Short mmCIF file of C-alpha atoms in Angstrom, two decimals:
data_model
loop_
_atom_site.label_atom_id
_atom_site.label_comp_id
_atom_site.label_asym_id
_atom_site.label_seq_id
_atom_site.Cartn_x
_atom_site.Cartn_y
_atom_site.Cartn_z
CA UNK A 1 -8.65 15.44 12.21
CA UNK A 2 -11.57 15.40 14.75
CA UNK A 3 -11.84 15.65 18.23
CA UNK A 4 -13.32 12.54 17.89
CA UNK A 5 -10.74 10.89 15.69
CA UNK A 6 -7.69 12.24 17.70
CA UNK A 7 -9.68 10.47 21.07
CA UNK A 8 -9.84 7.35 18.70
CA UNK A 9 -6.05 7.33 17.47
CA UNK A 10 -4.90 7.92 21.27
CA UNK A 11 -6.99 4.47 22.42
CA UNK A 12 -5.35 2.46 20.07
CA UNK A 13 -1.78 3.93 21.16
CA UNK A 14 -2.35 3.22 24.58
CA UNK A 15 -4.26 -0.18 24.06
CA UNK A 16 -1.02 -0.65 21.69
CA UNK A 17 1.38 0.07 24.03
CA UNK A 18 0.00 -1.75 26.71
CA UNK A 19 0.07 -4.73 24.68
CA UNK A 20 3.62 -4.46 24.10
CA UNK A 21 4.14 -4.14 27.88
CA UNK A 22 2.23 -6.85 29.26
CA UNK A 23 2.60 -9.46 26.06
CA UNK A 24 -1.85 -10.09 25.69
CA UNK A 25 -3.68 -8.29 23.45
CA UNK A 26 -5.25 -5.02 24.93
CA UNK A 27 -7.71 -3.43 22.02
CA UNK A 28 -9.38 -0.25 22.43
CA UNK A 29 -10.67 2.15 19.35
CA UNK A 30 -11.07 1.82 15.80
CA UNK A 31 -8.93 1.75 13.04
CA UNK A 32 -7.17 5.00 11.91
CA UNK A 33 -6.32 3.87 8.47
CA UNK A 34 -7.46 1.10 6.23
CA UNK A 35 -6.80 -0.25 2.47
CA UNK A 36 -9.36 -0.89 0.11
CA UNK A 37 -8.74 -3.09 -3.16
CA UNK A 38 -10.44 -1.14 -6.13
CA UNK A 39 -9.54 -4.63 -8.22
CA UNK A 40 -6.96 -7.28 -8.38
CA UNK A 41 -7.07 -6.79 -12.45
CA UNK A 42 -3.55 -5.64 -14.04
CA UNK A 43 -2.62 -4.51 -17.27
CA UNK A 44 1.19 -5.00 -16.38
CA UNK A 45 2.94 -8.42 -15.70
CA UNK A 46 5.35 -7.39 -12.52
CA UNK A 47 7.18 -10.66 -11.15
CA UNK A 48 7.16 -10.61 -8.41
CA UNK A 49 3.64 -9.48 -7.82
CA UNK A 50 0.72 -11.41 -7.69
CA UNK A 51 -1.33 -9.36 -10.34
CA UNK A 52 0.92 -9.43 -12.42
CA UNK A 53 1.87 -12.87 -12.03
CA UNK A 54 -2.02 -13.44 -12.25
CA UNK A 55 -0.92 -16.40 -9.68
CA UNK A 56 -4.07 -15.55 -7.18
CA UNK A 57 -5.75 -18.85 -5.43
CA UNK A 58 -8.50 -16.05 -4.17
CA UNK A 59 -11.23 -14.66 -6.38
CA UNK A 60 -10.68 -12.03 -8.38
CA UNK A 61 -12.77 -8.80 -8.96
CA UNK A 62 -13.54 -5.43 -8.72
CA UNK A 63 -14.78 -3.53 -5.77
CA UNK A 64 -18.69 -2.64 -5.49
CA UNK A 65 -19.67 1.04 -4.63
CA UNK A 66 -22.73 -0.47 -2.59
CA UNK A 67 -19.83 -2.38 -0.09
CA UNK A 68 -17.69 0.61 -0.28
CA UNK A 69 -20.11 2.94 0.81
CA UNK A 70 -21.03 0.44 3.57
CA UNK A 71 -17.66 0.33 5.05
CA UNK A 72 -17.21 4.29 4.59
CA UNK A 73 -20.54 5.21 6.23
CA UNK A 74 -19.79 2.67 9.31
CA UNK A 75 -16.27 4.05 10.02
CA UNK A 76 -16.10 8.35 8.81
CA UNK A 77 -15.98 9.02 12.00
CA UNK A 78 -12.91 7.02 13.68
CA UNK A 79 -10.76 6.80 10.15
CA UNK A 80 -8.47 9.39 9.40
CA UNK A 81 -6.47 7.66 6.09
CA UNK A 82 -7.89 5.51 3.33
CA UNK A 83 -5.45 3.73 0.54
CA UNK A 84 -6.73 3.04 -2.56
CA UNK A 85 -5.15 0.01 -3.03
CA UNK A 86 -4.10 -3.13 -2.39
CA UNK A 87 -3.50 -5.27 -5.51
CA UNK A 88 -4.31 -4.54 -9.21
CA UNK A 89 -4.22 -0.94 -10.76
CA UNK A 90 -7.13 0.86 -9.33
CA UNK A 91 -7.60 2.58 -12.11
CA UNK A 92 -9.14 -0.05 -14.07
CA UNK A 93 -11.76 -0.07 -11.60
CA UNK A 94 -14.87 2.20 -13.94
CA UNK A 95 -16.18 3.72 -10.10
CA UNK A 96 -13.08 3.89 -8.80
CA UNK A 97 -12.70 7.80 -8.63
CA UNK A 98 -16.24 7.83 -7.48
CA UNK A 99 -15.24 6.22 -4.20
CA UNK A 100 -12.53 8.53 -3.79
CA UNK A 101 -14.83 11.14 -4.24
CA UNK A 102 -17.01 9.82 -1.61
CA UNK A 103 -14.35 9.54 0.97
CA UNK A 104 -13.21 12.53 0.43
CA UNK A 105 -16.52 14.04 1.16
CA UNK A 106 -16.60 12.34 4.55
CA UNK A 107 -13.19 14.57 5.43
CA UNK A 108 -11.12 11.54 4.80
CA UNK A 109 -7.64 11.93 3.45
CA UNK A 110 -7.43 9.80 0.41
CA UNK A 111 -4.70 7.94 -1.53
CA UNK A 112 -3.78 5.57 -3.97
CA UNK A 113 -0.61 4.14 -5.96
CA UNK A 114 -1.05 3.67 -10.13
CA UNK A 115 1.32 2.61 -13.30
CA UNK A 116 -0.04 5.88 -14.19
CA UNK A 117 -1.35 4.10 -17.94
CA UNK A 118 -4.95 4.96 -17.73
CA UNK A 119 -4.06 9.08 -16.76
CA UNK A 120 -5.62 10.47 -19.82
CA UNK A 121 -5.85 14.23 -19.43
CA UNK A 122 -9.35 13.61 -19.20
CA UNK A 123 -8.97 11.15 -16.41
CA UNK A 124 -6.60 13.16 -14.38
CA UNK A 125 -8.99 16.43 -14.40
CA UNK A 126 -11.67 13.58 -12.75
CA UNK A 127 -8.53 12.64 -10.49
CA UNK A 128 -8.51 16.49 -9.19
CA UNK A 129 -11.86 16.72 -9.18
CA UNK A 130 -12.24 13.68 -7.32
CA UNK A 131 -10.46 15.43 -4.10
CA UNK A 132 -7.62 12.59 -4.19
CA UNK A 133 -5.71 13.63 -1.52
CA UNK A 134 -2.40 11.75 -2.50
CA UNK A 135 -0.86 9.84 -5.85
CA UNK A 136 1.48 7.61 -6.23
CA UNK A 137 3.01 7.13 -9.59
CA UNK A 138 5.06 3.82 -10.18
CA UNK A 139 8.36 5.00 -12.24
CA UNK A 140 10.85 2.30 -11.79
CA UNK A 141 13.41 3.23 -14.94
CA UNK A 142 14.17 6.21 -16.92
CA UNK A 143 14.36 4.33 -19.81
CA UNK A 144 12.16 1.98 -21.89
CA UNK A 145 14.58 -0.74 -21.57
CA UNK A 146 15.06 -0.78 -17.91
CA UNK A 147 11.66 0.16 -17.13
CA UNK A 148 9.96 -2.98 -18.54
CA UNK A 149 12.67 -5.14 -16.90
CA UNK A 150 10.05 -4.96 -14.01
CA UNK A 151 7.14 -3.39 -15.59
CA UNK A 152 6.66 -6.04 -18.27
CA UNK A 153 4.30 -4.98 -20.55
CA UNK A 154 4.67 -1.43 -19.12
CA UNK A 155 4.91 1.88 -22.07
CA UNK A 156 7.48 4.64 -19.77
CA UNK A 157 6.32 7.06 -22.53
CA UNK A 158 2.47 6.32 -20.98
CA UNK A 159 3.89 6.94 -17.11
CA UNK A 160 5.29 9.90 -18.61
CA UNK A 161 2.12 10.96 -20.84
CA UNK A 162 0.32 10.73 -17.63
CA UNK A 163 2.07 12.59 -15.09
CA UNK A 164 2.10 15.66 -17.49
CA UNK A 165 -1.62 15.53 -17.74
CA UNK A 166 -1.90 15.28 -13.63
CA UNK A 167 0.78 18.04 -13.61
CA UNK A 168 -1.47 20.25 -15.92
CA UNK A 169 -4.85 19.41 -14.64
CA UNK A 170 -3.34 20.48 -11.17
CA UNK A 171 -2.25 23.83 -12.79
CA UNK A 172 -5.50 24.05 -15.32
CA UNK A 173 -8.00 23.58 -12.06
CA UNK A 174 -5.66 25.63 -9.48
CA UNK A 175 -5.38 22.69 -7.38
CA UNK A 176 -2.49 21.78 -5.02
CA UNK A 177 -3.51 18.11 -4.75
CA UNK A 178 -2.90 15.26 -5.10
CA UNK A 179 0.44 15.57 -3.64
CA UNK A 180 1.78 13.71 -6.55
CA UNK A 181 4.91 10.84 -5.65
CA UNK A 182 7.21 9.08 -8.02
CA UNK A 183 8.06 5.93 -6.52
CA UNK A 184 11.26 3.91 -7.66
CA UNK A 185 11.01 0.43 -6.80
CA UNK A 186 14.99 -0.04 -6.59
CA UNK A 187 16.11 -3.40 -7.86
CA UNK A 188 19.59 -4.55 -9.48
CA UNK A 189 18.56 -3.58 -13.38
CA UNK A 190 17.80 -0.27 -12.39
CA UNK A 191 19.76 0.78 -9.34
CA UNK A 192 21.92 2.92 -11.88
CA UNK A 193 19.77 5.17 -12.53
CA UNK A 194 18.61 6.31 -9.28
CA UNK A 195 20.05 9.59 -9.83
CA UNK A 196 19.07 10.35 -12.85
CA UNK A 197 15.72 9.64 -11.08
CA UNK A 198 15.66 12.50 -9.03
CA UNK A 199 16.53 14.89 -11.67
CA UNK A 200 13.80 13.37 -14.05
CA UNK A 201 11.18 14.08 -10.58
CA UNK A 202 12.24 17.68 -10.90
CA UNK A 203 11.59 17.96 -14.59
CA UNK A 204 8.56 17.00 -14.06
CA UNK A 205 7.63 18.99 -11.01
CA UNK A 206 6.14 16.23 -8.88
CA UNK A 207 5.99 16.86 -5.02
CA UNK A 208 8.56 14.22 -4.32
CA UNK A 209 10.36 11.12 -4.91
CA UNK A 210 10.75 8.10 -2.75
CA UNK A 211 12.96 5.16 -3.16
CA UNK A 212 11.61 1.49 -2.41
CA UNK A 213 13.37 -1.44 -1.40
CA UNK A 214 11.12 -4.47 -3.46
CA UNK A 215 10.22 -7.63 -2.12
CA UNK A 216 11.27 -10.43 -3.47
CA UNK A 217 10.20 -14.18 -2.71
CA UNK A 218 13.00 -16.35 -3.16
CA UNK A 219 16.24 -14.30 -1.32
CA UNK A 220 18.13 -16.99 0.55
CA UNK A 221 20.02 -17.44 -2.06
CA UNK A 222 20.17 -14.37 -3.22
CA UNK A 223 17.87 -13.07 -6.57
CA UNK A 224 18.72 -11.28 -9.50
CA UNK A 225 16.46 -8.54 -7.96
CA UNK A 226 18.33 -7.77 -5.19
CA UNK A 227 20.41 -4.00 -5.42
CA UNK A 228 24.13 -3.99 -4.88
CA UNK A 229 23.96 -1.15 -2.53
CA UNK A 230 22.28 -2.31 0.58
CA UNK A 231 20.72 0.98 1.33
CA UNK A 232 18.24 0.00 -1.47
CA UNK A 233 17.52 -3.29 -0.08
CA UNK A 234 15.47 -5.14 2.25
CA UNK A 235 17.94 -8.09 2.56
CA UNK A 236 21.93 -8.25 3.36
CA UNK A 237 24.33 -10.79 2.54
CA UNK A 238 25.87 -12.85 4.94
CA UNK A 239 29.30 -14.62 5.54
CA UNK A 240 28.40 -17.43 3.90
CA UNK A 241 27.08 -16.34 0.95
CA UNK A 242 23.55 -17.12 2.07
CA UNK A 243 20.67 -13.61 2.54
CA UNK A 244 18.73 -12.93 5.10
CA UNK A 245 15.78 -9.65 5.71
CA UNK A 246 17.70 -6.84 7.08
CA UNK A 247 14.73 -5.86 9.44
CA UNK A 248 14.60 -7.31 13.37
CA UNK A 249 10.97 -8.95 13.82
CA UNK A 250 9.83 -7.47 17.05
CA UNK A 251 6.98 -9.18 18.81
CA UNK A 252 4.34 -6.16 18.18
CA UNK A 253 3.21 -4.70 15.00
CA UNK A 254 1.08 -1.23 15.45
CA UNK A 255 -0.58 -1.54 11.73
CA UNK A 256 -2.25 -4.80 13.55
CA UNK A 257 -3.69 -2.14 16.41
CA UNK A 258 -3.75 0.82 13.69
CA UNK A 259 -5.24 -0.55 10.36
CA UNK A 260 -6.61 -3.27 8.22
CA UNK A 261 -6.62 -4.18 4.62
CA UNK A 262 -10.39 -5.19 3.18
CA UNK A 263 -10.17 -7.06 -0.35
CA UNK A 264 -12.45 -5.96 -3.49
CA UNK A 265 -15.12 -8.88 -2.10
CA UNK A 266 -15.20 -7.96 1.27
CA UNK A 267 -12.28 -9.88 3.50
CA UNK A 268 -10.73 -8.10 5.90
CA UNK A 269 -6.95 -9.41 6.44
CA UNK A 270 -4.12 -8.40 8.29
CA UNK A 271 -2.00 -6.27 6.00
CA UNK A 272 -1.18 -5.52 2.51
CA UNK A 273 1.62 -8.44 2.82
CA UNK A 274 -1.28 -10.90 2.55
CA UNK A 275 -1.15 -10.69 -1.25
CA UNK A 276 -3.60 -13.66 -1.62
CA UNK A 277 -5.45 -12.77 1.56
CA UNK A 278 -4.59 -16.44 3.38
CA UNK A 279 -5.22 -15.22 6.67
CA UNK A 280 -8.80 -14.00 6.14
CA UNK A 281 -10.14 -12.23 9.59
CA UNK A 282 -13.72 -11.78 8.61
CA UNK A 283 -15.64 -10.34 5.75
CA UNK A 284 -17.53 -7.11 5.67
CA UNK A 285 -20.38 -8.44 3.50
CA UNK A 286 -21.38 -10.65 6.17
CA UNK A 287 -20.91 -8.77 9.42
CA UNK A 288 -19.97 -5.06 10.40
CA UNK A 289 -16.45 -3.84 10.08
CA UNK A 290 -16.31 -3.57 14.00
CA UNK A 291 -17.73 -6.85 14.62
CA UNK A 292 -14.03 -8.50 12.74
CA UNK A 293 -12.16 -5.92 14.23
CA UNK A 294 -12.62 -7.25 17.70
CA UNK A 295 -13.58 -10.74 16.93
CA UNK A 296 -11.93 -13.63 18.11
CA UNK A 297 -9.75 -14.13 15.05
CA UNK A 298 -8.38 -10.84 15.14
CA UNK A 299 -7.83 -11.63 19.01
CA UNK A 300 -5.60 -14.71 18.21
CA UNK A 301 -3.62 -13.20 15.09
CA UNK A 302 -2.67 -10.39 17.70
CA UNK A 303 -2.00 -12.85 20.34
CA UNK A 304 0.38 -14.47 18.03
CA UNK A 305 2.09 -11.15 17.05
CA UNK A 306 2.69 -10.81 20.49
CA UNK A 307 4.22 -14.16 21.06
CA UNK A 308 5.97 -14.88 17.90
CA UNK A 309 5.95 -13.03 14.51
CA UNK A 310 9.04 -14.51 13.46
CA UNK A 311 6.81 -17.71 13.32
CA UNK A 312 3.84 -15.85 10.80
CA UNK A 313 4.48 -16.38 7.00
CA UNK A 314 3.23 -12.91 5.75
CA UNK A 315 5.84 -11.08 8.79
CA UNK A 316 8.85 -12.87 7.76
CA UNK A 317 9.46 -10.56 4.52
CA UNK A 318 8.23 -7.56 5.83
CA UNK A 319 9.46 -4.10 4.91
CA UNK A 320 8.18 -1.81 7.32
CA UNK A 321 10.13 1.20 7.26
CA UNK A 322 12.40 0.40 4.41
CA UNK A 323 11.39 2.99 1.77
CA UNK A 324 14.36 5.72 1.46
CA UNK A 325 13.44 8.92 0.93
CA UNK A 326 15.32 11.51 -1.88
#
């Protein structure tokens, strides 16, 4: 953190703020966070992910150093946080630990979320090396059975392979990052072995372990998906039988003040809950990252946050502040 960037963060609370209070979008500063797709490409087949599902109506791709480095240069100096991903397994992306390497040598903190498949011991000393500031690592069973009920296609053994060579490459290169995360993506096949979860994170001497409620789709009448205990889920039941998002849509959203998601060709769209980027804002290969930050179609989406988000398709299944921490 700069004096610079903690000016920058402070405009965009106040701007935010002020938006709340007098219900018209008031935008000041840049963003202090933003996602970056390394590639939509999957080797897993997740259902209810779009990747997975390979169910995109956008292009697919992988993300060019020349654009990253565009986007990087233009904003070092306002952006404090940059996630490594969007859709796909970064991974798969052959430059992808270059651009984290990049980043990280503009002083920004870095992070990204993998099926941990590809973490070779050779690839996770690169991972260190890289200055990745923070990994996620996708563990959503304890056993091979349970695991692929989600992760179909998934090997645990490979998620398991591949934490122990991050584990050792931290302790082979003296390094105390990435802070390393299992994340359990709780749904009703697996919500039985949540505890055994934990222990299994302190076998392996990860940093942490986090708990996430998964998004599902088609809830209203409830999903196969959905956990039994409601602290694990995004939705409750109702009276009637019916299900409904636990979460109260409030007419403000900070990530649309805060941060932006920029696909692997260049689109820059609201959030990471426009999978198939339908709400497209601008793209960076055509124009500067500031010049769609404070365009006119980034004024009406925030107008319309303002005045409605119960009424915006990619809002009505959001999860903010859902994940449940061990």
């Amino acid at each position: 953190m700069s004096i610079r960037k903690g000016f920058n963060a402070f405009q965009l609370y106040f701007s935010f703020q002020l938006s709340r209070l007098f219900k018209q979008p008031i935008h000041w500063g840049m963003p202090l966070t933003i996602a970056v797709e390394p590639t939509t490409s999957c080797n897993l087949r997740c259902p209810e992910c779009p990747s997975g599902l390979r169910s995109f109506t956008r292009p697919t791709g992988m993300l060019q150093q020349k654009m990253f480095h565009k986007i990087i240069d233009e904003l070092q100096n306002k952006l404090s946080y940059l996630t490594f991903y969007f859709q796909g397994e970064p991974y798969l992306n052959p430059s992808f630990l270059d651009m984290v390497n990049y980043a990280s040598e503009k002083n920004i903190f870095t992070s990204t979320s993998t099926n941990a498949h590809y973490l070779t011991p050779d690839i996770a000393e690169k991972t260190i090396e890289s200055g990745l500031d923070k990994l996620i690592i996708s563990i959503d069973g304890i056993t091979q059975e349970v695991y692929e009920n989600y992760r179909v296609g998934g090997r645990l053994e490979k998620v398991f392979e591949g934490t122990k060579n991050i584990m050792n490459a931290k302790k082979k290169l003296n390094s105390k990052t990435p802070y390393t995360i299992f994340q359990f993506l709780v749904v009703k096949p697996n919500e039985h072995q949540i505890e055994d979860a934990k222990k299994l994170a302190i076998d392996f001497g990860v940093d942490e372990i986090v708990f996430k409620t998964a998004q599902v789709y088609d809830y209203e009448n409830g999903n196969e998906l959905i956990p039994t205990n409601e602290k694990y889920s995004r939705y409750k039941k109702l009276a009637n039988g019916k299900f409904e998002i636990k979460n109260s849509l409030e007419n403000n959203c900070w990530k649309m003040w805060s941060s932006a998601v920029i696909t692997w060709d260049g689109a820059v769209v609201p959030c990471c809950f426009d999978k198939d980027a339908t709400h497209k804002l601008g793209n960076v290969n055509e124009q500067s990252f500031a010049s769609v930050w404070k365009n006119e179609s980034y004024f009406n989406f925030r107008t319309s946050i303002l005045k409605g988000r119960n009424q915006i398709d990619i809002c009505k299944n959001c999860s903010e502040g859902t994940t449940v921490f061990a």
